[in-house]
Coordinates of C-alpha atoms and ligand atoms in Angstrom, one line a residue:
X1 CA 88.3 138.8 79.3
X2 CA 87.7 138.6 83.1
X3 CA 88.0 141.5 84.9
X4 CA 88.3 139.6 88.2
X5 CA 91.4 140.2 90.4
X6 CA 91.6 138.3 93.6
X7 CA 90.6 134.8 93.6
X8 CA 90.2 133.0 97.2
X9 CA 90.8 129.2 97.7
X10 CA 89.6 127.0 100.6
X11 CA 91.2 123.7 101.2
X12 CA 89.7 121.5 104.0
X13 CA 89.2 117.9 102.4
X14 CA 91.6 116.2 104.7
X15 CA 93.4 117.1 107.8
X16 CA 95.1 120.4 106.5
X17 CA 93.3 123.5 106.8
X18 CA 94.2 125.7 103.9
X19 CA 93.4 129.2 102.5
X20 CA 95.3 131.1 99.5
X21 CA 94.5 134.1 97.6
X22 CA 95.4 134.4 94.0
X23 CA 95.9 137.7 92.1
X24 CA 95.3 137.6 88.3
X25 CA 97.0 140.1 86.4
X26 CA 94.6 140.4 84.1
X27 CA 93.9 139.0 80.6
X28 CA 92.4 135.7 79.3
X29 CA 94.0 133.2 81.1
X30 CA 92.8 129.4 80.8
X31 CA 94.6 126.8 79.8
X32 CA 93.6 126.1 76.3
X33 CA 92.0 129.3 75.5
X34 CA 94.6 131.3 75.2
X35 CA 96.5 130.5 72.4
X36 CA 95.1 126.8 71.5
X37 CA 98.2 125.1 72.6
X38 CA 97.2 124.5 76.2
X39 CA 98.8 127.5 77.5
X40 CA 97.7 128.6 80.7
X41 CA 98.3 132.2 80.4
X42 CA 99.6 132.4 84.1
X43 CA 99.3 135.9 84.4
X44 CA 99.2 136.3 88.0
X45 CA 100.5 134.9 91.4
X46 CA 99.8 133.6 94.6
X47 CA 99.7 136.6 97.4
X48 CA 98.7 134.8 100.4
X49 CA 99.0 131.2 101.4
X50 CA 98.7 129.5 104.7
X51 CA 98.3 125.8 105.9
X52 CA 97.4 124.8 109.6
X53 CA 98.6 121.3 109.6
X54 CA 97.0 118.6 112.0
X55 CA 99.7 116.1 111.6
X56 CA 101.0 116.4 115.1
X57 CA 97.1 115.5 116.3
X58 CA 96.6 112.6 114.2
X59 CA 100.1 111.2 114.9
X60 CA 99.2 110.0 118.2
X61 CA 96.3 107.8 116.3
X62 CA 98.8 106.4 113.5
X63 CA 96.3 108.0 110.6
X64 CA 93.8 110.7 110.1
X65 CA 90.8 110.7 112.6
X66 CA 88.0 112.3 110.5
X67 CA 85.9 113.5 113.5
X68 CA 88.8 114.9 114.9
X69 CA 89.7 116.8 111.4
X70 CA 86.6 118.2 111.0
X71 CA 86.3 119.8 114.6
X72 CA 89.8 121.3 114.1
X73 CA 88.9 122.7 110.8
X74 CA 86.2 124.5 112.7
X75 CA 88.9 125.8 115.3
X76 CA 91.2 127.1 112.5
X77 CA 89.0 128.4 109.5
X78 CA 88.3 132.0 110.6
X79 CA 91.7 132.7 112.1
X80 CA 93.6 131.7 109.3
X81 CA 91.3 133.3 106.8
X82 CA 92.1 136.4 108.7
X83 CA 95.4 136.0 108.3
X84 CA 95.4 135.1 104.4
X85 CA 93.5 138.8 104.2
X86 CA 96.0 140.7 106.3
X87 CA 98.9 139.0 104.3
X88 CA 97.4 140.1 101.1
X89 CA 96.7 143.3 102.5
X90 CA 93.3 143.3 101.5
X91 CA 89.8 143.6 102.5
X92 CA 87.2 140.7 102.1
X93 CA 85.1 143.0 100.0
X94 CA 87.9 143.0 97.4
X95 CA 87.3 138.8 97.1
X96 CA 86.3 138.5 93.3
X97 CA 85.5 134.7 93.6
X98 CA 85.8 132.1 96.1
X99 CA 86.7 128.2 95.3
X100 CA 86.2 125.3 97.7
X101 CA 87.4 121.6 97.7
X102 CA 84.0 120.0 97.4
X103 CA 85.7 116.4 96.5
X104 CA 86.9 114.1 96.9
X105 CA 88.0 113.7 100.6
X106 CA 86.6 113.5 103.8
X107 CA 82.8 114.6 103.8
X108 CA 82.9 116.0 107.1
X109 CA 85.9 117.8 106.9
X110 CA 84.8 119.3 103.5
X111 CA 81.5 120.6 104.8
X112 CA 83.4 122.8 107.3
X113 CA 85.5 124.6 104.4
X114 CA 82.1 124.1 102.0
X115 CA 79.7 125.8 104.5
X116 CA 82.5 128.8 105.2
X117 CA 83.1 129.4 101.3
X118 CA 79.0 129.4 100.8
X119 CA 79.0 132.2 104.0
X120 CA 81.4 134.1 101.9
X121 CA 80.0 133.9 98.6
X122 CA 76.2 134.6 99.9
X123 CA 77.4 137.5 102.1
X124 CA 79.7 139.3 99.2
X125 CA 77.3 138.0 96.5
X126 CA 80.6 136.4 94.3
X127 CA 80.6 133.2 92.4
X128 CA 81.6 130.0 94.3
X129 CA 83.5 127.5 92.5
X130 CA 83.3 123.7 93.3
X131 CA 87.0 122.4 92.5
X132 CA 88.2 118.7 92.7
X133 CA 90.7 118.2 94.8
X134 CA 92.5 115.7 92.4
X135 CA 92.5 118.2 89.6
X136 CA 93.6 121.0 91.6
X137 CA 96.6 118.7 93.0
X138 CA 97.5 118.5 88.9
X139 CA 97.0 121.9 88.2
X140 CA 98.7 123.8 90.7
X141 CA 101.9 122.5 88.9
X142 CA 101.3 124.8 86.3
X143 CA 102.6 127.5 88.6
X144 CA 105.7 126.3 89.5
X145 CA 106.3 125.0 85.6
X146 CA 105.1 127.7 83.3
X147 CA 106.2 125.6 80.3
X148 CA 104.0 123.1 81.2
X149 CA 100.8 122.7 78.6
X150 CA 97.5 120.9 78.8
X151 CA 97.0 118.3 77.8
X152 CA 99.0 115.9 80.1
X153 CA 99.1 112.9 82.2
X154 CA 98.4 113.4 85.9
X155 CA 100.0 110.4 88.2
X156 CA 98.6 111.4 91.2
X157 CA 100.1 109.3 94.2
X158 CA 98.6 110.5 97.7
X159 CA 97.4 108.9 100.9
X160 CA 94.0 108.5 99.4
X161 CA 94.6 108.2 95.5
X162 CA 96.8 106.5 93.4
X163 CA 95.5 107.3 89.8
X164 CA 96.6 107.8 86.2
X165 CA 94.0 110.6 84.7
X166 CA 94.5 112.0 81.0
X167 CA 93.5 115.8 81.8
X168 CA 92.2 117.3 78.5
X169 CA 92.4 121.2 77.2
X170 CA 89.3 121.8 78.9
X171 CA 90.1 120.2 82.4
X172 CA 88.0 117.1 81.5
X173 CA 89.6 114.5 83.9
X174 CA 89.9 110.9 82.1
X175 CA 90.8 108.0 84.3
X176 CA 93.2 105.5 82.8
X177 CA 94.0 103.4 85.8
X178 CA 93.7 103.3 89.5
X179 CA 94.6 101.1 92.5
X180 CA 92.5 98.1 93.3
X181 CA 92.9 98.5 97.0
X182 CA 95.3 100.8 98.9
X183 CA 96.7 104.2 97.7
X184 CA 100.6 104.1 97.9
X185 CA 100.4 106.9 100.5
X186 CA 98.1 104.9 102.7
X187 CA 100.5 101.6 102.2
X188 CA 103.8 104.0 103.3
X189 CA 101.7 105.2 106.3
X190 CA 100.4 101.6 107.4
X191 CA 104.0 100.3 107.3
X192 CA 105.2 102.9 109.1
X193 CA 102.4 102.4 111.9
X194 CA 103.3 98.7 111.7
X195 CA 106.9 99.5 112.4
X196 CA 106.1 101.9 115.2
X197 CA 107.0 105.1 113.4
X198 CA 105.3 108.1 113.4
X199 CA 102.3 109.7 111.0
X200 CA 102.8 110.6 108.1
X201 CA 104.5 107.2 107.2
X202 CA 106.2 108.4 103.6
X203 CA 109.0 110.8 105.1
X204 CA 109.7 108.2 107.9
X205 CA 110.4 105.7 105.4
X206 CA 112.0 107.6 103.0
X207 CA 114.6 108.6 105.6
X208 CA 115.2 105.6 106.7
X209 CA 115.5 104.0 103.5
X210 CA 118.5 106.7 103.0
X211 CA 120.7 105.0 105.9
X212 CA 121.5 102.3 103.9
X213 CA 122.5 101.4 100.2
X214 CA 121.0 97.7 99.4
X215 CA 119.3 95.3 101.0
X216 CA 118.9 91.4 100.2
X217 CA 115.1 91.8 101.1
X218 CA 112.9 92.1 97.6
X219 CA 109.3 92.4 97.1
X220 CA 107.6 91.3 93.9
X221 CA 105.9 94.2 91.9
X222 CA 102.4 93.9 92.1
X223 CA 99.9 93.4 89.2
X224 CA 102.4 92.9 86.6
X225 CA 101.1 93.4 83.0
X226 CA 98.1 94.9 84.1
X227 CA 97.4 98.9 83.9
X228 CA 95.9 99.2 87.4
X229 CA 98.1 99.4 90.7
X230 CA 97.7 97.4 93.9
X231 CA 99.7 98.2 97.1
X232 CA 98.0 95.9 99.6
X233 CA 100.3 92.9 98.9
X234 CA 103.1 95.3 99.2
X235 CA 102.2 96.4 102.6
X236 CA 101.6 92.9 103.8
X237 CA 104.7 91.3 102.8
X238 CA 106.6 94.5 104.3
X239 CA 105.0 93.9 107.5
X240 CA 105.6 90.1 107.5
X241 CA 109.3 90.6 106.6
X242 CA 109.6 93.3 109.4
X243 CA 108.1 90.7 111.9
X244 CA 110.1 87.6 110.8
X245 CA 113.5 89.6 110.4
X246 CA 114.8 86.4 108.5
X247 CA 118.2 88.1 108.5
X248 CA 118.1 89.1 112.2
X249 CA 119.1 92.7 111.0
X250 CA 119.5 95.1 114.0
X251 CA 118.1 97.6 111.3
X252 CA 115.4 95.7 109.9
X253 CA 112.9 98.8 109.5
X254 CA 115.8 100.5 107.3
X255 CA 116.0 97.2 104.8
X256 CA 112.0 97.0 105.0
X257 CA 111.9 100.8 104.0
X258 CA 114.4 100.4 101.1
X259 CA 112.7 97.2 99.6
X260 CA 109.2 98.9 99.9
X261 CA 110.7 102.2 97.9
X262 CA 112.2 99.7 95.4
X263 CA 109.3 97.6 95.0
X264 CA 107.1 101.0 94.6
X265 CA 109.4 102.4 92.1
X266 CA 109.2 99.2 90.2
X267 CA 105.5 99.5 90.3
X268 CA 105.2 103.1 89.4
X269 CA 107.2 102.7 86.2
X270 CA 105.6 99.6 84.8
X271 CA 102.0 101.3 85.3
X272 CA 103.2 104.7 83.6
X273 CA 104.4 103.0 80.7
X274 CA 100.9 101.3 80.3
X275 CA 99.2 104.7 81.2
X276 CA 100.9 106.7 78.3
X277 CA 100.7 104.2 75.7
X278 CA 96.9 104.0 76.5
X279 CA 96.4 107.4 76.5
X280 CA 98.3 107.5 73.5
X281 CA 95.8 105.3 72.1
X282 CA 93.2 106.9 73.0
X283 CA 93.5 110.6 72.9
X284 CA 96.6 110.8 70.7
X285 CA 99.4 113.0 71.6
X286 CA 100.7 113.0 75.1
X287 CA 104.1 114.6 75.7
X288 CA 103.9 115.5 79.3
X289 CA 103.1 114.0 82.7
X290 CA 102.4 115.5 86.2
X291 CA 103.1 113.6 88.9
X292 CA 101.4 115.0 92.1
X293 CA 100.2 114.3 95.9
X294 CA 102.0 113.9 98.9
X295 CA 104.1 110.8 97.7
X296 CA 105.4 112.9 94.8
X297 CA 108.0 114.7 97.6
X298 CA 109.8 111.3 97.7
X299 CA 113.3 111.9 96.3
X300 CA 113.6 108.2 95.0
X301 CA 110.3 108.4 93.4
X302 CA 111.2 111.7 91.9
X303 CA 114.3 110.4 90.3
X304 CA 113.1 107.4 89.3
X305 CA 109.9 108.4 87.4
X306 CA 112.2 111.2 85.7
X307 CA 114.6 109.1 84.6
X308 CA 112.0 106.3 83.5
X309 CA 109.6 108.6 81.4
X310 CA 112.4 110.0 79.2
X311 CA 112.8 107.3 76.9
X312 CA 109.3 107.2 76.7
X313 CA 108.9 110.7 75.3
X314 CA 107.4 111.9 78.2
X315 CA 108.3 115.1 80.0
X316 CA 107.8 114.8 83.7
X317 CA 106.7 118.3 86.1
X318 CA 106.5 117.8 89.9
X319 CA 104.9 120.5 91.8
X320 CA 107.4 122.3 94.6
X321 CA 107.3 120.4 97.7
X322 CA 104.9 123.2 99.6
X323 CA 102.2 122.4 96.4
X324 CA 102.9 118.4 96.5
X325 CA 101.1 118.5 99.9
X326 CA 97.5 120.0 100.8
X327 CA 97.9 123.7 100.1
X328 CA 95.3 126.5 99.4
X329 CA 97.4 127.8 96.4
X330 CA 96.2 124.9 94.3
X331 CA 92.6 125.8 95.0
X332 CA 92.9 129.3 94.4
X333 CA 94.6 128.8 91.2
X334 CA 91.8 126.4 90.0
X335 CA 89.3 128.7 90.8
X336 CA 91.1 131.4 88.7
X337 CA 91.4 128.7 85.7
X338 CA 87.7 127.6 86.0
X339 CA 86.8 131.6 86.0
X340 CA 88.9 132.1 82.8
X341 CA 87.7 129.0 81.1
X342 CA 84.6 129.1 78.5
X343 CA 83.7 126.0 79.6
X344 CA 82.9 126.1 83.5
X345 CA 79.9 128.1 85.0
X346 CA 80.2 129.5 88.4
X347 CA 77.5 128.8 91.1
X348 CA 75.7 131.8 92.2
X349 CA 72.9 132.3 94.7
X350 CA 70.5 129.4 95.4
X351 CA 72.7 127.1 93.6
X352 CA 76.1 127.9 95.2
X353 CA 74.1 127.2 98.8
X354 CA 73.0 124.0 97.8
X355 CA 76.4 122.7 96.7
X356 CA 77.2 119.3 98.0
X357 CA 80.3 117.5 99.2
X358 CA 81.7 114.0 97.8
X359 CA 83.8 111.6 99.0
X360 CA 84.7 109.8 95.8
X361 CA 85.7 111.1 92.2
X362 CA 82.7 110.7 89.6
X363 CA 83.2 107.6 88.0
Ligands
KG4_1 O1 98.4 114.7 99.0 P1 98.4 114.7 100.5 O2 99.0 115.4 101.4 O3 97.0 114.2 101.1 C1 96.0 113.2 100.5 O4 96.4 112.1 100.7 O5 95.2 114.1 99.7 O6 99.4 113.2 100.8 C2 99.4 112.6 101.9 C3 100.6 111.5 101.7 C4 100.6 110.5 103.2 O7 100.5 109.3 102.9 C5 102.2 110.7 103.3 O8 102.6 109.4 104.0 C6 102.7 110.8 101.8 O9 101.8 111.5 101.0 N1 104.1 111.4 101.9 C7 105.2 110.9 101.5 C8 106.0 111.9 102.0 N2 105.6 113.0 102.0 C9 104.6 112.7 102.3 N3 105.3 109.8 100.7 C10 106.6 109.3 100.3 N4 107.2 109.9 100.7 C11 107.6 111.3 101.3 N5 108.4 111.9 101.3
ZN2 ZN1 95.6 116.0 98.5

């Protein structure tokens, strides 16, 4: 049983700087270890959490500029750490373990948080846990949905990823399917940018789509019959339809946004069917799916995936809106899970200092 109490999580893999502190209330707590049912034994809570967004800075460029993101992390880390300690009412010496995103993401941005985490690990002589950003996006859903159990399917729909994984009781991520080109969030962002909209494009396109109830525009869902995703064709078709505006709509951007959503939903639901069938054939029983990443905030997508999954025998779980986009809670909580898991060893001393950053997932 772990005697540790405070787990710090640091997230700087893209343009959001985030810290959080998870407080364990004691007891064994890892998914799969507690009662062999994948029960997380979530015996704790987040006691401090903060995110500093750079959306306004990158909005003027229509997307994240990696070097600007790294430099802003450097400017924000120390004040956000101090704020986190003050909010939790503890001193740094009370932190028992630190976890940090070491991939996937923008390497320059990850290095900033990683170096800070190494400094804390060294100065406080505490273990350092490298945390996979994508795994953390899925695991944090357990904080919002205590009935969720491992193993589950994880559909990640973010600015950088559109992947389906099977996540085992020991947190192993098995890739089921992935996009062969653009991620869904990336397609949202590029279509919004092409129509003169802001970054991030997802919320912008969603609110545009909500201004009308139907559209004659129709885009063909890509790669039908294939387990993998593709969104580059949908992006190009959307921008072409916007430029041509064959129906001379005064609100062509709303029509493109609605048709984009309809096509994205058709594609997501088809790939989920493939994904669950493949996972069941390979790994056996799967009855839950977690949908995470920034695009999981989208109301139409939430509704469509929930309705589609029921007849498949899949319960669908979404993180809260705060936990859908990048946040420190997901890193702090996953650090706690890793620390209480028998299958993961922490890094200490020289090993911690040599921890590297990775732009992509290990394949
Ligand atoms: O997970 P996230 O915060 O960052 C990473 O990519 O890791 O996701 C950001 C993405 C952006 O592409 C953004 O446009 C998209 O999530 N997004 C949305 C919505 N809110 C954010 N996409 C569709 N609908 C939304 N409401
Ligand atoms: Zn993310």
